[in-house]
Short mmCIF file of C-alpha atoms in Angstrom, two decimals:
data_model
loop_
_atom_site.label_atom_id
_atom_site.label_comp_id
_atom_site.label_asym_id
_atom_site.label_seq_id
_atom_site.Cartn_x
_atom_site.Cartn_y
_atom_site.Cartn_z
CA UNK A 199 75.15 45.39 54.74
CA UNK A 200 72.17 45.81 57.01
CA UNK A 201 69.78 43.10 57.21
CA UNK A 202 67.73 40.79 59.77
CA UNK A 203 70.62 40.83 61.94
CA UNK A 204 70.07 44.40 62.91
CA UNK A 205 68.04 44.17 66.14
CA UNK A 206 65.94 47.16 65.40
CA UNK A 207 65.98 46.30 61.68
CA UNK A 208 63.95 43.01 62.65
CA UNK A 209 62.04 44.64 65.14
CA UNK A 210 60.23 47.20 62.25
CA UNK A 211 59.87 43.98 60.16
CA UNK A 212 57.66 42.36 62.33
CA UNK A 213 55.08 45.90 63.06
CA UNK A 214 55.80 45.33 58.71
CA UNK A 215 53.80 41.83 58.97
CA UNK A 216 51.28 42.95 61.64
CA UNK A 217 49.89 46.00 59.96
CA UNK A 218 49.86 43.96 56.52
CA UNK A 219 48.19 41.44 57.82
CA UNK A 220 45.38 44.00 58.89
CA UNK A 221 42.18 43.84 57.07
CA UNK A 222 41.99 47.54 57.09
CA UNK A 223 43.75 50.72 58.07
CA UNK A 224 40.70 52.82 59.31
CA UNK A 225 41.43 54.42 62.58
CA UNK A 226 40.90 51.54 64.91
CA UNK A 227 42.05 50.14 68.15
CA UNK A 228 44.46 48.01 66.43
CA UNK A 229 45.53 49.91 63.72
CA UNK A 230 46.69 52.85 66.25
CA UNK A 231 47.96 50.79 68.72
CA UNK A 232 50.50 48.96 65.85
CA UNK A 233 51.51 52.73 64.31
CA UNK A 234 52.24 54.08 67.61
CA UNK A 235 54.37 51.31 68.62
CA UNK A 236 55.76 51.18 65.37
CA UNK A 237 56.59 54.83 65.48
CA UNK A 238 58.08 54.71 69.05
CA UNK A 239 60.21 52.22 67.77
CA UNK A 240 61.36 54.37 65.19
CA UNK A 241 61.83 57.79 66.86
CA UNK A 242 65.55 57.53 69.25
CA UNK A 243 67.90 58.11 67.64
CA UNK A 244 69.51 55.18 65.90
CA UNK A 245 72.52 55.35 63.16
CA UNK A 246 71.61 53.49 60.23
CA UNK A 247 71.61 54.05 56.30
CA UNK A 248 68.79 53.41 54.43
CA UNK A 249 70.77 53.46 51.35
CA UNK A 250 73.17 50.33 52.78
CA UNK A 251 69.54 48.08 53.26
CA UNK A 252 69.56 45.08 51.58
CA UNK A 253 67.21 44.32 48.69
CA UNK A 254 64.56 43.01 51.00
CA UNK A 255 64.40 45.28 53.54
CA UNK A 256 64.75 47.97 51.19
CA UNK A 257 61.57 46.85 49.79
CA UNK A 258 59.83 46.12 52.91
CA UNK A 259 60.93 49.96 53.76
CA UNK A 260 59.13 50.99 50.47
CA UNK A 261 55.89 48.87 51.56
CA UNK A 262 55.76 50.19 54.75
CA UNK A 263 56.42 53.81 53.96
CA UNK A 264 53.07 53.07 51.39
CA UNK A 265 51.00 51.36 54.42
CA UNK A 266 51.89 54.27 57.13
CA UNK A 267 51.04 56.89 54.50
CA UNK A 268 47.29 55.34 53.79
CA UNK A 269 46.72 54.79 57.37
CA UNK A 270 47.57 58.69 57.57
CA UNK A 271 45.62 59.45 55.09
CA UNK A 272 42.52 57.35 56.35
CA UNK A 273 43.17 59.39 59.77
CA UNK A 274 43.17 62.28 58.65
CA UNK A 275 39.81 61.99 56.56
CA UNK A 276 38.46 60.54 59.74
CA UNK A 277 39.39 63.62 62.06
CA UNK A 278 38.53 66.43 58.81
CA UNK A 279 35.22 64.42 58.68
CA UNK A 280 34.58 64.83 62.24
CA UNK A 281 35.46 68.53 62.41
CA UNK A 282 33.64 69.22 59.85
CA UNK A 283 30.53 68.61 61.90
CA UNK A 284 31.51 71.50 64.03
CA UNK A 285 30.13 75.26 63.28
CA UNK A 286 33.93 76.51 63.90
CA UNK A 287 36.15 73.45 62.58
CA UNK A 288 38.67 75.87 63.02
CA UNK A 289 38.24 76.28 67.11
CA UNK A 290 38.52 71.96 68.06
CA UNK A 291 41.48 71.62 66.09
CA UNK A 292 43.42 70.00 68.52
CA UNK A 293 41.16 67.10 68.75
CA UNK A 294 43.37 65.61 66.61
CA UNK A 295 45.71 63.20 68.35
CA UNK A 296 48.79 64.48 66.85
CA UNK A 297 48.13 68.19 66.84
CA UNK A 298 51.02 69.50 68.94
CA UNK A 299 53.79 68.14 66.92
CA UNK A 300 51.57 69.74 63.95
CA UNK A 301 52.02 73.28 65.95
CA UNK A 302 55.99 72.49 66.40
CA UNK A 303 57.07 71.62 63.05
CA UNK A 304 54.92 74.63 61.70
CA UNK A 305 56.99 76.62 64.03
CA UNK A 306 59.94 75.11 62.85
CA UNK A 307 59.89 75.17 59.32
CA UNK A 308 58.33 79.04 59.98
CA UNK A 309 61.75 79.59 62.00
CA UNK A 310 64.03 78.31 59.42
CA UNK A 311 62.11 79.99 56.92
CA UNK A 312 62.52 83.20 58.77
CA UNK A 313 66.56 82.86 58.58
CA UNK A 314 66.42 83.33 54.40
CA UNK A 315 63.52 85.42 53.57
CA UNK A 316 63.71 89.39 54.40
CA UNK A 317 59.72 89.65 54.46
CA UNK A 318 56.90 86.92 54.86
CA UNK A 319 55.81 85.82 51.45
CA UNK A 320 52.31 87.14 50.08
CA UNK A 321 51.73 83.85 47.99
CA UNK A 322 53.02 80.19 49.07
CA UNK A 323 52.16 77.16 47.62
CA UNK A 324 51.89 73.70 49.47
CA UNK A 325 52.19 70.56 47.62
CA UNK A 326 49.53 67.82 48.70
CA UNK A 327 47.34 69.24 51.86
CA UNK A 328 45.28 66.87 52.10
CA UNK A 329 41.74 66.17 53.78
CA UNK A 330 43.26 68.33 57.08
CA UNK A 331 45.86 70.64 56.00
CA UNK A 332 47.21 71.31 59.47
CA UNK A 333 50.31 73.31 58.02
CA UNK A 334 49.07 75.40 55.76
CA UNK A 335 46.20 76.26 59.06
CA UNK A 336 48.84 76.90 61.37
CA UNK A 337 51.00 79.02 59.45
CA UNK A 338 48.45 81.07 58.11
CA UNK A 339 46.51 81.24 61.98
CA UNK A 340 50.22 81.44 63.42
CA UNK A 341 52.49 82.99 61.99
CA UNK A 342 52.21 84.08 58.52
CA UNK A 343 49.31 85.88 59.22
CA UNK A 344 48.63 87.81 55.69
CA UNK A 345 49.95 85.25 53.57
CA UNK A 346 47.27 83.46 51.15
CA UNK A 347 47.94 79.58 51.10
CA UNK A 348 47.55 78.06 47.38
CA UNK A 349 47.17 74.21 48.73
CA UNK A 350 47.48 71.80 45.87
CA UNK A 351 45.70 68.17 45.86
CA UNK A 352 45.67 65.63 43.38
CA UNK A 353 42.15 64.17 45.56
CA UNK A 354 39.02 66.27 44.63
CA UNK A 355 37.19 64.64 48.08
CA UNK A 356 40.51 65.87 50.05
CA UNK A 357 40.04 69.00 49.04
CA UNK A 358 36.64 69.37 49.01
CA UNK A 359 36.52 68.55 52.95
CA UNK A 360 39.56 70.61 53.51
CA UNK A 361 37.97 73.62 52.34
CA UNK A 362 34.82 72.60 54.01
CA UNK A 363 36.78 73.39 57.41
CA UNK A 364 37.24 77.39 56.27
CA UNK A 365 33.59 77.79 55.69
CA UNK A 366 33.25 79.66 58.90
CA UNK A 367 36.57 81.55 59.43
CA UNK A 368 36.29 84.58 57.54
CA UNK A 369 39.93 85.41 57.89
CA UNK A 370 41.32 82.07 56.69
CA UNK A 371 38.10 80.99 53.86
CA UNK A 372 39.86 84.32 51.76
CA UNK A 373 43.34 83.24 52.16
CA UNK A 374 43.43 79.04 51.80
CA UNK A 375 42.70 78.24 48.46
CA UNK A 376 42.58 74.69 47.07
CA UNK A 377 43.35 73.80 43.76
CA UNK A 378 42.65 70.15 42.29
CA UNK A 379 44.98 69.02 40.07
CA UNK A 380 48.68 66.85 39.80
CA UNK A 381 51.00 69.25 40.47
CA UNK A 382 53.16 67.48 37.53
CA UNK A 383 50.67 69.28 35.44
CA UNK A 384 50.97 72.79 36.95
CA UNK A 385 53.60 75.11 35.35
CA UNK A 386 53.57 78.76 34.84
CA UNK A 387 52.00 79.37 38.01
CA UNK A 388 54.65 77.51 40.12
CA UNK A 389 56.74 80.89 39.30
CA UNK A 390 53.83 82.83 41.24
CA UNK A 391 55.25 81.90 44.60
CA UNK A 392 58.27 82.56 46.61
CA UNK A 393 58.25 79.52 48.89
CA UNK A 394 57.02 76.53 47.84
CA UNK A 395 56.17 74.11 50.49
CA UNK A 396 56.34 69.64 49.65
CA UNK A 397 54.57 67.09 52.09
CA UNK A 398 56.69 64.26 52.88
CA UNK A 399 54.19 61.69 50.97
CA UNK A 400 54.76 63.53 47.95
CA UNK A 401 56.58 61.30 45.78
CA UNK A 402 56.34 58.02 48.02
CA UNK A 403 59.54 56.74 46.26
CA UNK A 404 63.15 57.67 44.76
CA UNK A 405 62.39 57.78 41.46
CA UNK A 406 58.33 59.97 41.68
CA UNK A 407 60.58 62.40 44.46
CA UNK A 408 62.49 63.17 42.09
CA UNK A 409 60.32 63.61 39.22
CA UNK A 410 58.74 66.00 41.25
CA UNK A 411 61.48 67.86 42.21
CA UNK A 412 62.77 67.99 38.74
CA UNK A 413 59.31 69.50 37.98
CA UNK A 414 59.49 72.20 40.64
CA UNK A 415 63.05 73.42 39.45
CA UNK A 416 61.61 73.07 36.30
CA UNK A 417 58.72 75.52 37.07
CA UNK A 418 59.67 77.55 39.81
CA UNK A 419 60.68 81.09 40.08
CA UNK A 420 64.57 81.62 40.08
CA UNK A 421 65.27 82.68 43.77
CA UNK A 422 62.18 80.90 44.82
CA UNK A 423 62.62 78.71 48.45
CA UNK A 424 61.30 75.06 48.15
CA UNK A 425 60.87 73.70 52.09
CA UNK A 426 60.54 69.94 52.08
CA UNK A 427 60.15 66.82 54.70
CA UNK A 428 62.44 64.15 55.10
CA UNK A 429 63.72 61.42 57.64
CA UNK A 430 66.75 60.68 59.28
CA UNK A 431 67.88 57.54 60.84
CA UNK A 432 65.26 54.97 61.64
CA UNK A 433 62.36 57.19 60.81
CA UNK A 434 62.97 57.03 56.96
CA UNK A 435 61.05 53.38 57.83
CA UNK A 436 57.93 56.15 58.19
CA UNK A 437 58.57 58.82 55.53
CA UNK A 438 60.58 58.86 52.29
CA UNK A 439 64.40 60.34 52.33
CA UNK A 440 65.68 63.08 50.46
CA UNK A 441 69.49 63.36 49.69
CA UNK A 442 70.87 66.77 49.01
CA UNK A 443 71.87 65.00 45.79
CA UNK A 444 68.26 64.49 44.67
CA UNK A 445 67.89 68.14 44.31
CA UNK A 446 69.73 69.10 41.08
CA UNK A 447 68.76 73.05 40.43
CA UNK A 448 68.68 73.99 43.84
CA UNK A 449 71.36 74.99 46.45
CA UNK A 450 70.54 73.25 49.66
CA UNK A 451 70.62 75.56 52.35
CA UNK A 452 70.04 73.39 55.06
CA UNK A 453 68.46 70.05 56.97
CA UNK A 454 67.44 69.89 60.20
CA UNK A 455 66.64 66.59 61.64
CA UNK A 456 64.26 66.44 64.82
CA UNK A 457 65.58 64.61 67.72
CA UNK A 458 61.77 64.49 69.75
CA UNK A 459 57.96 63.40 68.89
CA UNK A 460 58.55 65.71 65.54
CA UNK A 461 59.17 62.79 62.87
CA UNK A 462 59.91 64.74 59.82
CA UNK A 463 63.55 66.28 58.80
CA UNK A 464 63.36 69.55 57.63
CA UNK A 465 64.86 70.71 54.14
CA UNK A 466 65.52 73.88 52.97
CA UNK A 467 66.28 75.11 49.17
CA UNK A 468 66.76 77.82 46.61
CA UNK A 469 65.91 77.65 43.03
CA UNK A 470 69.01 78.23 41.14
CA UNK A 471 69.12 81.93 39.43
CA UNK A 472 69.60 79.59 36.67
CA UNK A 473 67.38 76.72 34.15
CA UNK A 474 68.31 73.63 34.83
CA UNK A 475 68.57 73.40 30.99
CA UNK A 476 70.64 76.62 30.42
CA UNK A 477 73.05 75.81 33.44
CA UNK A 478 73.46 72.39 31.41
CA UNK A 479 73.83 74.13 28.08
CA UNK A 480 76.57 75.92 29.16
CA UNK A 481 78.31 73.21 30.43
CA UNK A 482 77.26 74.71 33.72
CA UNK A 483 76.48 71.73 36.71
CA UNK A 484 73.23 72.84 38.63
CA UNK A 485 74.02 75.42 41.60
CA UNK A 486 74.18 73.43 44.81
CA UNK A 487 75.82 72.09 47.53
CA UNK A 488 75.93 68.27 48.38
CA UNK A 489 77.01 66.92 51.10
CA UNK A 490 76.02 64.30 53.87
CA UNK A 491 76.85 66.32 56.51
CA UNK A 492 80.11 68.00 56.21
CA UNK A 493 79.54 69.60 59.83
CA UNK A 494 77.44 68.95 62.64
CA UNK A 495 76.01 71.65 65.10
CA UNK A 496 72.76 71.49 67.67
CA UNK A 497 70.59 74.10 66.89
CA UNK A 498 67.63 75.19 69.05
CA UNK A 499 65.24 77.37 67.17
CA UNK A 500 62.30 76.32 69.61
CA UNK A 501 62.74 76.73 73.48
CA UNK A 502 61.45 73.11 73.77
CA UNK A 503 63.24 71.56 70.75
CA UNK A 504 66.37 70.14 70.06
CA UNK A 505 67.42 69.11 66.68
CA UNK A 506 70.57 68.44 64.23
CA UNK A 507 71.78 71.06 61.46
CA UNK A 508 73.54 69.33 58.65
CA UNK A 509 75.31 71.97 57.35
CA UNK A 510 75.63 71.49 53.07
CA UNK A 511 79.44 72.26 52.58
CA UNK A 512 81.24 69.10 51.93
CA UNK A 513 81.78 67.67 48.34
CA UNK A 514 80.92 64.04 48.10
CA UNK A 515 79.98 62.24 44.82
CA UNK A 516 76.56 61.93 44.17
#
């Protein structure tokens, strides 16, 4: 069992009592000073299971997870806020502090995309943009150049400043679209897209991560490719985990798990050709493959990156 007695384990749960003890998490001196540390501390690599954490630290995990996620948020409406004074949001993009590794995981998950679709997708969707939707701009500015971006938001101000940022690219005000609304309560036109894309603070626990996944196989078109974020090792302190497991309806294709300044794992799905409920029906269990990781391999889709394939072949009991 891992508890206090893990070095690095009581290391995160003292950044946990600084940054609670802060009266707020506005972008500050403080508040990025404790969230860089914090994250620094988090990204070597560093075996440990979050599943084997004690009851306390699991819930200090959960806490934490909750406080890095508003502090993102509240940085993110700070910078959309900001370039949204400009008359080309579009062009001062990267004076947001964390830009780059926004340009290298949009290459990423664009490269791994690349290695199961035969064309680029006319229609994706991606699950909770946000006030800056970095992604969605990159992928459309970058590298999915004719695809229109359906960007779902639960927060009508999010949205509202995120499309504020297209008003003056021609190009990209036609093909991002925001749509305001729980994606729990879209349905039918989850089967409009081919690739469906999550953000990591989707679902900020077990249990809503994989209500929402159920909802997607649910809703989704058979075929259809779900990319999502995880975390691997120490940096599930910073982002919520998703098992293989958790995805019931879907064969896993594969996770990739950063080993720089990219935080987020990378997940990659397929709806089953098959309903969840008519797989079941038939006495049928979902189409997937679950494993940890049966077998390990470094693959280097970017020149500059160097990241873990956890390839899903292995049985193990979920």
């Amino acid at each position: 069992m891992v508890c206090l007695k893990d070095p690095l384990v009581k290391k995160i749960c003292e950044f946990y009592e600084k940054i609670s003890r802060l009266d707020s998490l506005e972008p500050s001196e403080d508040v990025n000073t404790l969230l860089t540390e914090l994250v620094l501390t988090c990204m070597p690599p560093y075996q440990i299971d979050c599943t084997k954490l004690c009851k306390k630290i699991q819930e200090i995990r959960s806490e934490l997870i909750r406080l890095c996620g508003e502090a993102e948020g509240l940085l993110e409406k700070h910078y959309s806020t900001i370039l949204g004074s400009f008359d080309n949001p579009i062009e001062h993009l990267d004076i947001f502090p964390y830009f780059s590794n926004y340009l290298k995981l949009s290459l990423l998950e664009f490269n791994i995309l690349s290695q199961h679709i035969k064309d680029v997708p006319s229609r994706v969707a991606f699950v909770g943009s946000g006030p800056l939707p970095l992604t969605s701009i990159v992928l459309a500015s970058n590298h999915m150049t004719s695809t229109t971006f359906h960007n779902y938001d639960i927060d009508s101000s999010a949205n509202s400043m995120a499309s504020r940022l297209m008003k003056s690219d021609l190009d990209l005000s036609k093909r991002m679209i925001f749509h305001t609304t729980d994606i729990m309560n879209v349905t039918s036109a989850l089967k409009d897209y081919d690739v469906v894309f999550l953000a990591a603070l989707v679902g900020m626990n077990k249990d809503e991560k994989v209500r929402v996944l159920e909802h997607l196989n649910k809703h989704m078109a058979p075929g259809a490719l779900l990319m999502l974020r995880s975390a691997h090792g120490a940096r599930a302190f910073l982002y919520p985990v998703v098992d293989p497991c958790d995805l019931q309806g879907f064969e896993v294709l594969s996770v990739f798990h950063p080993t720089d300044e990219v935080i987020n794992s990378v997940v990659i799905a397929r709806k089953s050709p098959f309903s969840m409920n008519s797989s079941i029906d038939h006495g049928f269990g979902p189409l997937m493959l679950c494993s940890k990781c049966a077998e390990i391999q470094v693959f280097n889709p970017l020149s500059q990156m160097t990241m873990i394939e956890e390839l899903v072949a292995e049985e193990h009991h979920c």
